[in-house]
Amino acid sequence: MTANPPTPPTDTDTDQYVPLPDARIVATRALLTARENIRDTIAARAMTCIHGGAGVGKTLAVNACLRELEPDEDVRRITFRARPTARAVRHELHAALGLPGTPPRHPSEFDHLLKQALARHPRTLLVDEAQWLNGEAVEYFRFLHDERTTDFAIVFVGGEGCHTTLRKQPMLASRIFIWQHVTRLTPTEVKDVIPSYHPLWASADPDDIAYADRHATHGNFRAWARLTAHTLTALTHTGRTTVDCDTLRWAFSRLG
């Protein structure tokens, strides 16, 4: 596996939770692993599951890797916010695939339409927030993927409950090609990647970065994004140009 990351896009090209001008995607261990896993999953037209705690950068990493590995028109993204029925999955797929006309009323007709659409040319489905899937929805994805004529890969992405949710369905779990658990950044990773994440940290004292991680961010990328935004505000208010413990403590006070 190559350790060279893709050319890091700025924040405007990514899906970061907190909009940060000049923020960049950094080549964490999790991102490099995800790129290898997604590449192999796409090649096998298989299913993979990338899961972990809130704010560790799962969806951002997957989207960045898919943009590098697949043409955008071949990727379809679906996000669930509640436990969907098979009917809801059908309708989400109809919209995600951009199928014309009114969705069919009868399940068998709808299934035939989706199978035809997923057989026309290779695709990759990104199913985000997969911890919300119930058994019926999980089995429906398996039903479509098992169809001999369909030709698509699935990347399930979800929170800590995602692994348990998919494991509860043995028929699908046995077909998961790769499982990847994304964890928090280690202190060593923080020291290595945070200076590249945003210019604010490029000029910061490494001890101040370590101090921020110990007291506020704890290896969580979303927390780093929030801290970066508040620290930039602190510098603007005080007229200072570099990070120090005083500005960090002020930013900490906003993080609760």
Backbone as JSON, one array per atom type, in Angstrom:
{
  "sequence": "MTANPPTPPTDTDTDQYVPLPDARIVATRALLTARENIRDTIAARAMTCIHGGAGVGKTLAVNACLRELEPDEDVRRITFRARPTARAVRHELHAALGLPGTPPRHPSEFDHLLKQALARHPRTLLVDEAQWLNGEAVEYFRFLHDERTTDFAIVFVGGEGCHTTLRKQPMLASRIFIWQHVTRLTPTEVKDVIPSYHPLWASADPDDIAYADRHATHGNFRAWARLTAHTLTALTHTGRTTVDCDTLRWAFSRLG",
  "N": [[0.83, -1.19, 0.0], [0.48, 2.21, -0.84], [1.76, 5.04, 0.9], [1.29, 7.57, 0.24], [-0.76, 10.37, 0.39], [-3.82, 11.53, -1.22], [-3.84, 14.61, -3.15], [-4.36, 17.14, -0.89], [-7.55, 18.49, -0.56], [-9.0, 21.75, 0.0], [-11.08, 22.99, 2.71], [-13.48, 23.78, 1.5], [-13.95, 21.88, -0.38], [-14.68, 19.62, 0.92], [-16.41, 17.62, 3.46], [-16.56, 18.71, 6.01], [-17.57, 19.1, 9.4], [-17.54, 21.56, 10.72], [-17.34, 24.51, 9.02], [-14.28, 25.6, 7.76], [-12.22, 27.84, 6.47], [-9.25, 27.26, 4.64], [-8.7, 24.88, 5.94], [-7.52, 21.51, 5.73], [-7.65, 18.22, 4.31], [-6.12, 15.61, 6.0], [-3.61, 13.06, 5.95], [-4.36, 10.73, 7.77], [-3.85, 7.71, 9.67], [-6.24, 6.26, 9.68], [-7.57, 7.29, 7.41], [-5.86, 6.54, 5.3], [-6.0, 3.78, 5.56], [-8.73, 3.41, 5.07], [-8.85, 4.23, 2.4], [-7.42, 2.18, 1.1], [-9.04, -0.01, 1.81], [-11.54, 0.68, 0.68], [-10.88, 0.88, -2.01], [-10.25, -1.82, -2.57], [-12.7, -2.98, -2.02], [-14.37, -1.82, -3.97], [-13.16, -2.87, -6.26], [-13.79, -5.54, -5.95], [-16.49, -5.43, -6.08], [-17.98, -5.53, -3.71], [-19.16, -5.51, -0.25], [-18.55, -3.26, 2.4], [-17.83, -2.2, 5.78], [-17.44, 0.7, 7.6], [-16.84, 1.97, 10.63], [-17.3, 3.75, 13.77], [-16.75, 5.99, 16.59], [-18.55, 9.1, 17.27], [-17.58, 11.92, 15.38], [-14.97, 11.18, 14.66], [-14.12, 11.27, 12.08], [-15.05, 9.58, 10.03], [-17.01, 9.71, 7.87], [-16.02, 11.9, 6.43], [-13.5, 10.93, 5.66], [-14.25, 8.73, 4.07], [-15.73, 9.97, 2.01], [-13.7, 11.57, 0.89], [-11.95, 9.6, -0.03], [-13.58, 8.23, -1.88], [-13.97, 10.22, -3.77], [-11.49, 10.31, -4.89], [-11.19, 7.73, -5.9], [-13.38, 6.94, -7.47], [-15.38, 7.98, -10.26], [-17.52, 10.79, -9.86], [-20.13, 10.54, -10.81], [-20.6, 7.87, -10.6], [-20.98, 7.28, -8.0], [-23.3, 6.97, -5.41], [-24.95, 8.52, -2.81], [-26.5, 7.86, 0.26], [-28.29, 8.75, 3.12], [-29.48, 7.89, 6.29], [-31.75, 8.91, 8.82], [-33.49, 7.87, 10.59], [-35.05, 4.76, 11.56], [-35.38, 2.95, 8.74], [-37.92, 1.49, 6.65], [-38.16, -1.25, 4.28], [-39.58, -0.22, 2.16], [-39.01, 2.53, 2.43], [-36.28, 2.47, 1.89], [-36.33, 1.66, -0.78], [-37.47, 3.95, -1.97], [-35.55, 5.9, -1.33], [-33.38, 4.93, -2.8], [-34.43, 5.15, -5.36], [-34.52, 7.93, -5.64], [-31.77, 8.56, -5.22], [-30.52, 7.29, -7.34], [-31.46, 8.75, -9.38], [-33.71, 8.12, -10.93], [-36.18, 8.33, -13.47], [-39.62, 9.54, -13.49], [-42.59, 8.53, -11.63], [-42.24, 6.72, -8.62], [-42.76, 3.17, -8.65], [-45.79, 1.59, -7.49], [-46.15, -1.0, -6.6], [-44.3, -3.43, -4.77], [-42.88, -5.57, -6.1], [-42.66, -4.68, -8.72], [-41.24, -2.35, -8.26], [-38.86, -3.4, -7.21], [-37.88, -4.73, -9.47], [-37.38, -2.56, -11.16], [-35.31, -1.22, -9.75], [-33.32, -3.19, -9.71], [-32.75, -3.36, -12.44], [-31.71, -0.78, -12.85], [-29.42, -0.88, -11.27], [-27.94, -2.66, -12.62], [-27.06, -1.62, -14.96], [-24.56, -0.25, -15.2], [-21.37, -0.34, -13.44], [-21.52, 0.72, -10.05], [-21.12, 2.58, -6.95], [-22.48, 2.49, -3.78], [-22.82, 4.66, -1.11], [-23.74, 4.29, 2.07], [-24.68, 6.11, 4.57], [-24.75, 6.82, 8.15], [-25.44, 4.27, 9.01], [-26.04, 2.91, 11.3], [-28.67, 3.28, 11.86], [-30.13, 1.51, 10.39], [-32.56, -1.08, 10.19], [-33.44, -4.58, 10.59], [-35.05, -5.26, 8.37], [-34.38, -3.31, 6.45], [-31.61, -3.75, 6.15], [-31.62, -6.36, 5.12], [-32.83, -5.84, 2.71], [-30.93, -4.4, 1.25], [-29.05, -6.47, 1.02], [-30.53, -8.27, -0.5], [-30.72, -6.9, -2.99], [-28.01, -6.72, -3.63], [-27.26, -9.36, -3.86], [-28.48, -10.15, -6.16], [-27.96, -11.57, -9.29], [-27.56, -10.07, -11.61], [-27.03, -7.44, -10.88], [-24.59, -4.83, -10.31], [-22.72, -3.53, -8.2], [-20.97, -1.86, -5.53], [-21.08, -1.58, -1.94], [-20.62, 0.77, 0.6], [-20.94, 0.83, 3.88], [-21.35, 3.21, 6.39], [-21.06, 4.2, 9.72], [-21.99, 5.0, 13.17], [-20.91, 3.97, 16.5], [-22.8, 1.97, 17.03], [-23.21, 0.77, 14.61], [-21.7, -1.47, 13.78], [-22.74, -3.48, 15.47], [-25.42, -3.47, 14.65], [-25.3, -4.38, 11.94], [-24.08, -6.84, 12.35], [-26.09, -8.26, 13.54], [-27.55, -9.32, 11.55], [-27.03, -12.13, 10.15], [-26.89, -13.11, 7.49], [-26.24, -10.89, 5.93], [-23.99, -9.93, 7.32], [-22.13, -11.95, 6.93], [-21.38, -11.45, 4.41], [-19.96, -9.13, 4.39], [-17.15, -7.65, 3.23], [-14.89, -6.26, 4.22], [-14.23, -5.09, 7.48], [-13.84, -2.07, 9.16], [-12.72, -0.35, 11.92], [-12.82, 2.86, 13.04], [-10.87, 4.88, 15.04], [-10.08, 7.28, 17.68], [-7.6, 9.87, 17.14], [-4.27, 9.12, 18.02], [-1.99, 10.45, 20.55], [0.51, 10.72, 19.27], [-0.24, 10.75, 16.56], [-1.76, 13.11, 16.57], [0.26, 15.01, 17.03], [1.64, 14.69, 14.65], [-0.19, 15.18, 12.49], [-1.97, 17.35, 12.97], [-0.64, 19.91, 12.71], [-0.61, 20.07, 9.92], [-3.25, 20.21, 9.31], [-4.48, 22.74, 9.58], [-3.46, 26.11, 8.93], [-3.3, 27.59, 11.28], [-2.33, 25.86, 13.24], [0.06, 25.15, 12.22], [2.03, 26.94, 12.87], [2.03, 26.78, 15.57], [3.23, 26.04, 18.89], [4.4, 22.79, 19.49], [3.98, 21.78, 22.07], [1.79, 23.26, 22.91], [-0.15, 22.28, 21.18], [-0.29, 19.63, 22.05], [-1.18, 20.13, 24.65], [-3.72, 21.2, 24.11], [-4.94, 18.94, 23.06], [-4.91, 17.16, 25.21], [-6.59, 18.45, 27.04], [-8.94, 19.21, 25.74], [-9.62, 18.22, 23.06], [-8.97, 15.5, 22.7], [-8.15, 13.68, 20.67], [-10.22, 13.69, 18.85], [-11.53, 14.44, 15.74], [-13.64, 16.14, 15.02], [-13.87, 17.67, 17.3], [-11.42, 18.97, 17.17], [-11.88, 20.57, 14.93], [-13.89, 22.3, 15.9], [-12.47, 23.5, 18.01], [-10.46, 24.78, 16.57], [-11.94, 26.69, 15.12], [-12.92, 28.31, 17.25], [-10.53, 29.16, 18.39], [-9.44, 30.69, 16.35], [-11.28, 32.76, 16.4], [-10.69, 33.8, 18.94], [-8.09, 34.79, 18.51], [-8.68, 36.81, 16.7], [-10.24, 38.54, 18.3], [-8.39, 39.33, 20.23], [-6.26, 40.31, 18.86], [-3.94, 38.93, 18.62], [-1.44, 36.89, 17.0], [-0.51, 34.31, 17.05], [-1.04, 31.04, 18.48], [-1.48, 30.54, 21.98], [-1.35, 29.48, 25.45], [-3.23, 31.05, 26.82], [-5.1, 31.92, 24.85], [-6.01, 29.42, 24.09], [-7.23, 28.49, 26.45], [-9.37, 30.27, 26.6], [-10.77, 29.48, 24.32], [-11.33, 26.84, 25.1], [-13.29, 27.34, 27.03], [-15.57, 27.72, 25.6], [-16.23, 25.28, 24.66], [-17.54, 23.73, 26.43]],
  "CA": [[0.0, 0.0, 0.0], [1.23, 3.45, -0.83], [1.46, 5.93, 2.02], [1.13, 8.93, -0.26], [-2.16, 10.75, 0.39], [-4.23, 12.34, -2.36], [-3.61, 16.03, -2.95], [-5.4, 17.5, 0.07], [-8.39, 19.6, -0.92], [-9.33, 22.66, 1.09], [-12.33, 22.7, 3.39], [-14.63, 23.99, 0.64], [-14.16, 20.68, -1.2], [-14.88, 18.47, 1.8], [-17.66, 17.54, 4.2], [-16.23, 18.93, 7.41], [-18.71, 19.49, 10.22], [-17.4, 22.99, 10.95], [-16.66, 25.14, 7.86], [-13.04, 26.26, 8.13], [-11.35, 28.2, 5.34], [-7.85, 26.85, 4.7], [-8.53, 23.55, 6.52], [-7.14, 20.52, 4.72], [-7.72, 16.81, 4.66], [-4.78, 15.12, 6.33], [-3.47, 11.62, 5.72], [-4.3, 9.95, 9.0], [-3.79, 6.25, 9.51], [-7.59, 5.79, 9.34], [-7.89, 7.65, 6.04], [-5.07, 5.69, 4.4], [-6.58, 2.43, 5.63], [-10.02, 3.46, 4.39], [-8.62, 4.29, 0.96], [-7.06, 0.83, 0.65], [-10.2, -0.89, 1.96], [-12.58, 1.05, -0.29], [-10.38, 0.49, -3.33], [-10.39, -3.27, -2.72], [-14.13, -3.28, -2.04], [-14.88, -1.45, -5.29], [-12.64, -3.83, -7.23], [-14.5, -6.81, -5.77], [-17.92, -5.15, -6.07], [-18.38, -6.16, -2.46], [-19.7, -4.63, 0.77], [-17.64, -3.03, 3.52], [-18.4, -1.4, 6.87], [-16.48, 1.57, 8.27], [-17.63, 2.43, 11.78], [-16.54, 4.33, 14.87], [-17.44, 6.97, 17.41], [-18.93, 10.38, 16.66], [-16.56, 12.95, 15.22], [-13.61, 10.69, 14.41], [-13.75, 11.53, 10.69], [-15.4, 8.45, 9.16], [-17.66, 10.12, 6.63], [-15.09, 12.76, 5.7], [-12.47, 10.07, 5.06], [-14.86, 7.92, 3.01], [-16.03, 10.85, 0.88], [-12.43, 11.96, 0.26], [-11.42, 8.44, -0.76], [-14.43, 7.95, -3.04], [-13.71, 11.24, -4.79], [-10.24, 9.95, -5.56], [-11.21, 6.4, -6.48], [-14.51, 6.71, -8.36], [-16.02, 9.15, -10.85], [-18.63, 11.22, -9.01], [-21.41, 10.05, -11.33], [-20.75, 6.45, -10.28], [-21.18, 7.16, -6.54], [-24.61, 7.43, -4.94], [-24.9, 8.67, -1.35], [-27.79, 7.77, 0.95], [-28.15, 8.93, 4.56], [-30.71, 7.6, 7.03], [-31.83, 9.57, 10.11], [-34.4, 7.08, 11.42], [-35.04, 3.36, 11.12], [-36.2, 2.9, 7.52], [-38.49, 0.23, 6.15], [-37.72, -1.59, 2.92], [-40.23, 0.75, 1.28], [-38.24, 3.77, 2.49], [-35.01, 2.23, 1.18], [-36.63, 1.69, -2.22], [-37.68, 5.33, -2.4], [-34.26, 6.59, -1.25], [-32.59, 4.49, -3.94], [-35.02, 5.74, -6.56], [-34.06, 9.32, -5.72], [-30.31, 8.61, -5.33], [-30.14, 6.84, -8.68], [-31.97, 9.7, -10.36], [-34.6, 7.43, -11.87], [-37.27, 9.22, -13.88], [-40.99, 9.11, -13.28], [-43.11, 8.26, -10.29], [-41.86, 5.37, -8.15], [-43.84, 2.18, -8.76], [-46.57, 1.37, -6.27], [-46.08, -2.4, -6.17], [-42.92, -3.77, -4.42], [-42.19, -6.41, -7.09], [-42.34, -3.81, -9.86], [-40.19, -1.44, -7.79], [-37.62, -4.18, -7.13], [-37.41, -4.98, -10.84], [-36.83, -1.3, -11.66], [-34.03, -0.95, -9.09], [-32.34, -4.17, -10.21], [-32.35, -2.93, -13.78], [-30.87, 0.42, -12.73], [-28.14, -1.25, -10.65], [-27.24, -3.58, -13.52], [-26.66, -0.94, -16.2], [-23.1, -0.1, -15.17], [-20.88, -0.43, -12.07], [-21.74, 1.87, -9.16], [-20.81, 2.41, -5.54], [-23.43, 3.12, -2.88], [-22.37, 5.04, 0.23], [-24.89, 4.3, 2.99], [-24.2, 6.76, 5.78], [-25.58, 6.65, 9.35], [-25.98, 2.91, 8.85], [-26.51, 2.38, 12.58], [-30.13, 3.41, 11.91], [-30.79, 0.46, 9.62], [-33.13, -2.22, 10.91], [-33.25, -5.84, 9.88], [-35.73, -5.23, 7.08], [-33.59, -2.49, 5.51], [-30.36, -4.46, 5.91], [-31.89, -7.49, 4.23], [-33.16, -5.36, 1.37], [-29.65, -4.14, 0.56], [-28.47, -7.77, 0.66], [-31.36, -8.8, -1.6], [-30.31, -6.27, -4.24], [-26.6, -7.03, -3.91], [-27.16, -10.78, -4.22], [-29.03, -10.35, -7.5], [-26.87, -11.93, -10.2], [-27.34, -9.08, -12.68], [-26.63, -6.12, -10.39], [-23.13, -4.64, -10.33], [-22.42, -2.37, -7.37], [-20.37, -2.04, -4.21], [-21.72, -0.81, -0.87], [-19.81, 1.17, 1.75], [-21.75, 1.23, 5.03], [-20.62, 4.05, 7.33], [-21.95, 4.47, 10.85], [-21.48, 5.18, 14.52], [-20.49, 2.77, 17.23], [-23.81, 0.92, 16.96], [-23.33, 0.24, 13.25], [-21.14, -2.83, 13.76], [-23.71, -4.37, 16.11], [-26.62, -3.53, 13.8], [-25.07, -5.25, 10.79], [-23.77, -8.19, 12.83], [-27.32, -8.93, 13.93], [-28.11, -9.95, 10.36], [-25.94, -13.03, 9.73], [-26.8, -13.27, 6.04], [-25.48, -9.77, 5.4], [-22.68, -9.85, 7.99], [-21.21, -12.92, 6.33], [-20.98, -10.94, 3.1], [-19.14, -7.92, 4.53], [-15.81, -7.96, 2.73], [-13.92, -5.67, 5.14], [-14.72, -4.28, 8.6], [-12.83, -1.13, 9.65], [-13.12, 0.44, 13.08], [-12.08, 4.11, 13.09], [-10.71, 5.32, 16.42], [-9.53, 8.62, 17.86], [-6.18, 10.05, 16.88], [-3.37, 8.95, 19.16], [-1.17, 11.65, 20.76], [1.54, 10.8, 18.23], [-0.9, 11.21, 15.33], [-2.09, 14.53, 16.74], [1.5, 15.77, 16.83], [2.07, 14.59, 13.25], [-1.12, 15.62, 11.45], [-2.7, 18.59, 13.24], [0.01, 21.07, 12.08], [-0.96, 20.12, 8.5], [-4.7, 20.34, 9.19], [-4.86, 24.14, 9.41], [-2.3, 26.99, 9.15], [-3.26, 28.02, 12.68], [-1.53, 24.93, 14.04], [1.39, 24.97, 11.61], [2.98, 27.81, 13.58], [1.85, 26.63, 17.01], [4.19, 25.23, 19.63], [3.91, 21.41, 19.67], [3.5, 21.6, 23.44], [0.43, 23.82, 22.99], [-1.04, 21.33, 20.5], [-0.47, 18.5, 22.97], [-1.99, 20.66, 25.75], [-5.09, 21.29, 23.62], [-5.48, 17.6, 22.9], [-5.13, 16.57, 26.54], [-7.62, 19.14, 27.82], [-10.16, 19.57, 25.03], [-10.01, 17.52, 21.83], [-8.86, 14.07, 22.97], [-8.01, 12.89, 19.46], [-11.46, 13.69, 18.07], [-11.35, 15.42, 14.68], [-14.68, 17.16, 15.08], [-13.5, 18.58, 18.38], [-10.33, 19.8, 16.65], [-12.48, 21.57, 14.05], [-14.53, 23.3, 16.75], [-11.44, 24.25, 18.72], [-9.79, 25.64, 15.6], [-12.82, 27.83, 14.86], [-12.96, 29.2, 18.42], [-9.21, 29.76, 18.59], [-9.33, 31.75, 15.35], [-12.07, 33.88, 16.93], [-9.93, 34.38, 20.05], [-7.0, 35.59, 17.95], [-9.27, 38.01, 16.11], [-10.65, 39.42, 19.39], [-7.25, 39.82, 21.02], [-5.22, 40.88, 18.0], [-2.74, 38.09, 18.62], [-1.2, 36.22, 15.71], [-0.16, 32.91, 17.26], [-1.72, 30.35, 19.57], [-0.79, 30.34, 23.25], [-2.23, 28.84, 26.43], [-4.34, 31.93, 27.17], [-6.14, 31.83, 23.82], [-6.58, 28.07, 24.14], [-8.14, 28.38, 27.59], [-10.58, 30.98, 26.23], [-11.48, 28.6, 23.4], [-11.87, 25.72, 25.89], [-14.48, 27.76, 27.78], [-16.71, 27.66, 24.69], [-16.46, 23.9, 24.27], [-18.35, 23.04, 27.42]],
  "C": [[0.86, 1.23, 0.0], [0.81, 4.31, 0.34], [1.26, 7.35, 1.56], [-0.34, 9.29, -0.3], [-2.52, 11.45, -0.9], [-3.91, 13.8, -2.09], [-4.71, 16.58, -2.06], [-6.23, 18.68, -0.41], [-8.61, 20.53, 0.26], [-10.7, 22.32, 1.62], [-13.55, 22.86, 2.47], [-14.92, 22.78, -0.22], [-14.52, 19.46, -0.36], [-16.2, 18.55, 2.52], [-17.41, 17.79, 5.68], [-17.42, 19.51, 8.15], [-18.71, 21.0, 10.48], [-16.68, 23.6, 9.75], [-15.44, 25.92, 8.31], [-12.24, 26.58, 6.87], [-9.92, 27.79, 5.63], [-7.63, 25.51, 5.41], [-8.26, 22.55, 5.4], [-7.4, 19.11, 5.25], [-6.31, 16.31, 4.9], [-4.76, 13.6, 6.27], [-3.27, 10.89, 7.04], [-4.2, 8.46, 8.67], [-5.16, 5.72, 9.09], [-7.94, 6.11, 7.9], [-7.13, 6.77, 5.05], [-5.6, 4.26, 4.39], [-7.9, 2.38, 4.89], [-9.83, 3.48, 2.88], [-8.28, 2.91, 0.42], [-8.28, -0.09, 0.7], [-11.29, -0.6, 0.94], [-12.14, 0.66, -1.69], [-10.58, -1.01, -3.56], [-11.86, -3.69, -2.78], [-14.75, -2.97, -3.39], [-14.42, -2.47, -6.34], [-13.4, -5.16, -7.16], [-16.01, -6.67, -5.91], [-18.57, -5.8, -4.85], [-19.01, -5.13, -1.52], [-18.67, -4.48, 1.89], [-18.33, -2.17, 4.55], [-17.29, -0.63, 7.55], [-17.24, 2.25, 9.4], [-16.73, 2.98, 12.87], [-17.35, 5.38, 15.59], [-17.74, 8.26, 16.66], [-17.72, 11.29, 16.55], [-15.16, 12.47, 14.93], [-13.2, 10.8, 12.94], [-14.09, 10.43, 9.71], [-15.93, 8.93, 7.81], [-16.75, 11.0, 5.78], [-14.05, 11.91, 4.97], [-13.06, 9.28, 3.88], [-15.17, 8.78, 1.8], [-14.75, 11.26, 0.15], [-11.87, 10.82, -0.57], [-12.26, 8.14, -2.01], [-14.21, 8.97, -4.14], [-12.43, 10.93, -5.56], [-10.39, 8.68, -6.39], [-12.28, 6.19, -7.54], [-14.97, 8.01, -9.0], [-17.28, 9.51, -10.05], [-19.97, 10.67, -9.48], [-21.64, 8.58, -11.03], [-20.97, 6.21, -8.78], [-22.55, 7.71, -6.19], [-24.61, 7.39, -3.41], [-26.31, 8.67, -0.77], [-27.51, 7.91, 2.45], [-29.49, 8.68, 5.23], [-30.64, 8.29, 8.4], [-32.79, 8.87, 11.07], [-34.43, 5.68, 10.85], [-35.96, 3.18, 9.92], [-36.77, 1.51, 7.25], [-37.89, -0.07, 4.78], [-38.34, -0.62, 1.91], [-39.45, 2.06, 1.25], [-36.91, 3.62, 1.76], [-35.24, 2.27, -0.33], [-36.74, 3.13, -2.72], [-36.38, 6.14, -2.34], [-33.37, 6.21, -2.44], [-33.13, 5.07, -5.24], [-34.53, 7.17, -6.75], [-32.55, 9.39, -5.95], [-29.84, 8.22, -6.72], [-30.66, 7.77, -9.78], [-32.91, 9.08, -11.37], [-35.79, 8.32, -12.22], [-38.63, 8.66, -13.49], [-41.35, 8.91, -11.83], [-42.7, 6.86, -9.85], [-43.03, 4.4, -8.25], [-44.53, 1.94, -7.42], [-46.37, -0.04, -5.72], [-44.62, -2.79, -5.92], [-42.2, -4.58, -5.49], [-41.79, -5.6, -8.3], [-41.19, -2.87, -9.5], [-38.85, -2.18, -7.73], [-37.03, -4.41, -8.52], [-36.76, -3.73, -11.41], [-35.46, -1.02, -11.06], [-32.96, -1.94, -9.56], [-31.85, -3.8, -11.6], [-31.39, -1.74, -13.71], [-29.48, 0.07, -12.2], [-27.36, -2.25, -11.5], [-26.67, -2.87, -14.74], [-25.16, -0.71, -16.29], [-22.65, -0.08, -13.72], [-21.12, 0.87, -11.3], [-21.21, 1.54, -7.76], [-21.84, 3.16, -4.73], [-22.73, 3.42, -1.56], [-23.6, 5.16, 1.1], [-24.39, 4.84, 4.32], [-25.22, 6.63, 6.91], [-26.23, 5.27, 9.35], [-26.4, 2.28, 10.17], [-28.03, 2.46, 12.71], [-30.85, 2.32, 11.13], [-31.39, -0.61, 10.54], [-32.97, -3.48, 10.06], [-33.86, -5.86, 8.5], [-34.91, -4.46, 6.04], [-32.28, -3.18, 5.15], [-30.57, -5.6, 4.92], [-32.24, -7.03, 2.82], [-31.89, -5.02, 0.58], [-29.0, -5.46, 0.14], [-29.2, -8.38, -0.52], [-30.94, -8.21, -2.94], [-28.88, -6.67, -4.62], [-26.43, -8.47, -4.37], [-27.7, -11.06, -5.62], [-27.89, -10.53, -8.51], [-26.56, -10.82, -11.2], [-26.86, -7.72, -12.17], [-25.11, -6.06, -10.24], [-22.79, -3.38, -9.53], [-21.74, -2.79, -6.07], [-21.15, -1.2, -3.2], [-20.69, -0.5, 0.21], [-20.78, 1.64, 2.83], [-20.87, 2.04, 5.97], [-21.55, 4.36, 8.49], [-21.23, 4.61, 12.16], [-21.18, 3.87, 15.19], [-21.51, 1.65, 17.17], [-23.91, 0.25, 15.61], [-22.84, -1.21, 13.17], [-22.13, -3.82, 14.33], [-24.94, -4.56, 15.25], [-26.43, -4.49, 12.64], [-24.77, -6.68, 11.21], [-25.02, -8.97, 13.22], [-27.98, -9.66, 12.76], [-27.06, -10.87, 9.74], [-25.78, -13.15, 8.22], [-26.02, -12.12, 5.42], [-24.08, -9.73, 6.01], [-21.67, -10.79, 7.36], [-20.71, -12.46, 4.97], [-20.14, -9.67, 3.19], [-17.69, -8.29, 4.22], [-14.74, -7.49, 3.71], [-14.67, -4.9, 6.23], [-13.57, -3.35, 9.03], [-13.39, -0.31, 10.8], [-12.22, 1.68, 13.16], [-12.06, 4.6, 14.53], [-10.17, 6.75, 16.47], [-8.06, 8.67, 17.45], [-5.38, 9.78, 18.15], [-2.59, 10.25, 19.38], [-0.08, 11.82, 19.71], [0.95, 11.28, 16.91], [-1.27, 12.67, 15.41], [-0.87, 15.39, 16.46], [1.89, 15.8, 15.36], [1.13, 15.28, 12.27], [-1.79, 16.97, 11.72], [-1.97, 19.83, 12.68], [-0.29, 21.19, 10.58], [-2.44, 20.38, 8.27], [-5.13, 21.78, 8.92], [-3.64, 25.02, 9.69], [-2.18, 27.5, 10.58], [-2.31, 27.17, 13.5], [-0.14, 24.73, 13.46], [2.44, 25.79, 12.34], [2.89, 27.68, 15.09], [2.95, 25.79, 17.63], [3.63, 23.82, 19.79], [3.4, 21.14, 21.07], [2.09, 22.16, 23.61], [-0.57, 22.91, 22.29], [-1.32, 20.13, 21.41], [-1.35, 18.91, 24.15], [-3.46, 20.72, 25.33], [-5.72, 19.91, 23.5], [-5.79, 16.95, 24.25], [-6.37, 17.15, 27.21], [-8.93, 19.35, 27.07], [-10.55, 18.63, 23.9], [-9.9, 16.0, 21.93], [-8.85, 13.21, 21.71], [-9.23, 12.84, 18.57], [-11.39, 14.8, 17.03], [-12.42, 16.5, 14.69], [-14.4, 18.17, 16.18], [-12.35, 19.49, 17.95], [-10.87, 20.89, 15.74], [-13.13, 22.68, 14.88], [-13.5, 24.16, 17.48], [-10.72, 25.22, 17.78], [-10.63, 26.89, 15.33], [-12.82, 28.81, 16.02], [-11.61, 29.88, 18.68], [-8.96, 30.87, 17.58], [-10.11, 32.99, 15.81], [-11.31, 34.58, 18.06], [-8.79, 35.25, 19.53], [-7.52, 36.89, 17.34], [-9.64, 39.02, 17.21], [-9.47, 40.07, 20.1], [-6.18, 40.5, 20.17], [-3.93, 40.09, 18.0], [-2.62, 37.35, 17.3], [-0.86, 34.74, 15.86], [-0.89, 32.35, 18.48], [-0.85, 30.35, 20.81], [-1.8, 29.76, 24.24], [-3.42, 29.72, 26.8], [-5.46, 31.85, 26.14], [-6.78, 30.44, 23.82], [-7.57, 27.94, 25.29], [-9.46, 29.13, 27.3], [-11.41, 30.12, 25.29], [-12.09, 27.4, 24.13], [-13.18, 26.1, 26.56], [-15.72, 27.7, 26.91], [-17.08, 26.22, 24.32], [-17.28, 23.11, 25.29], [-17.6, 21.93, 28.1]]
}
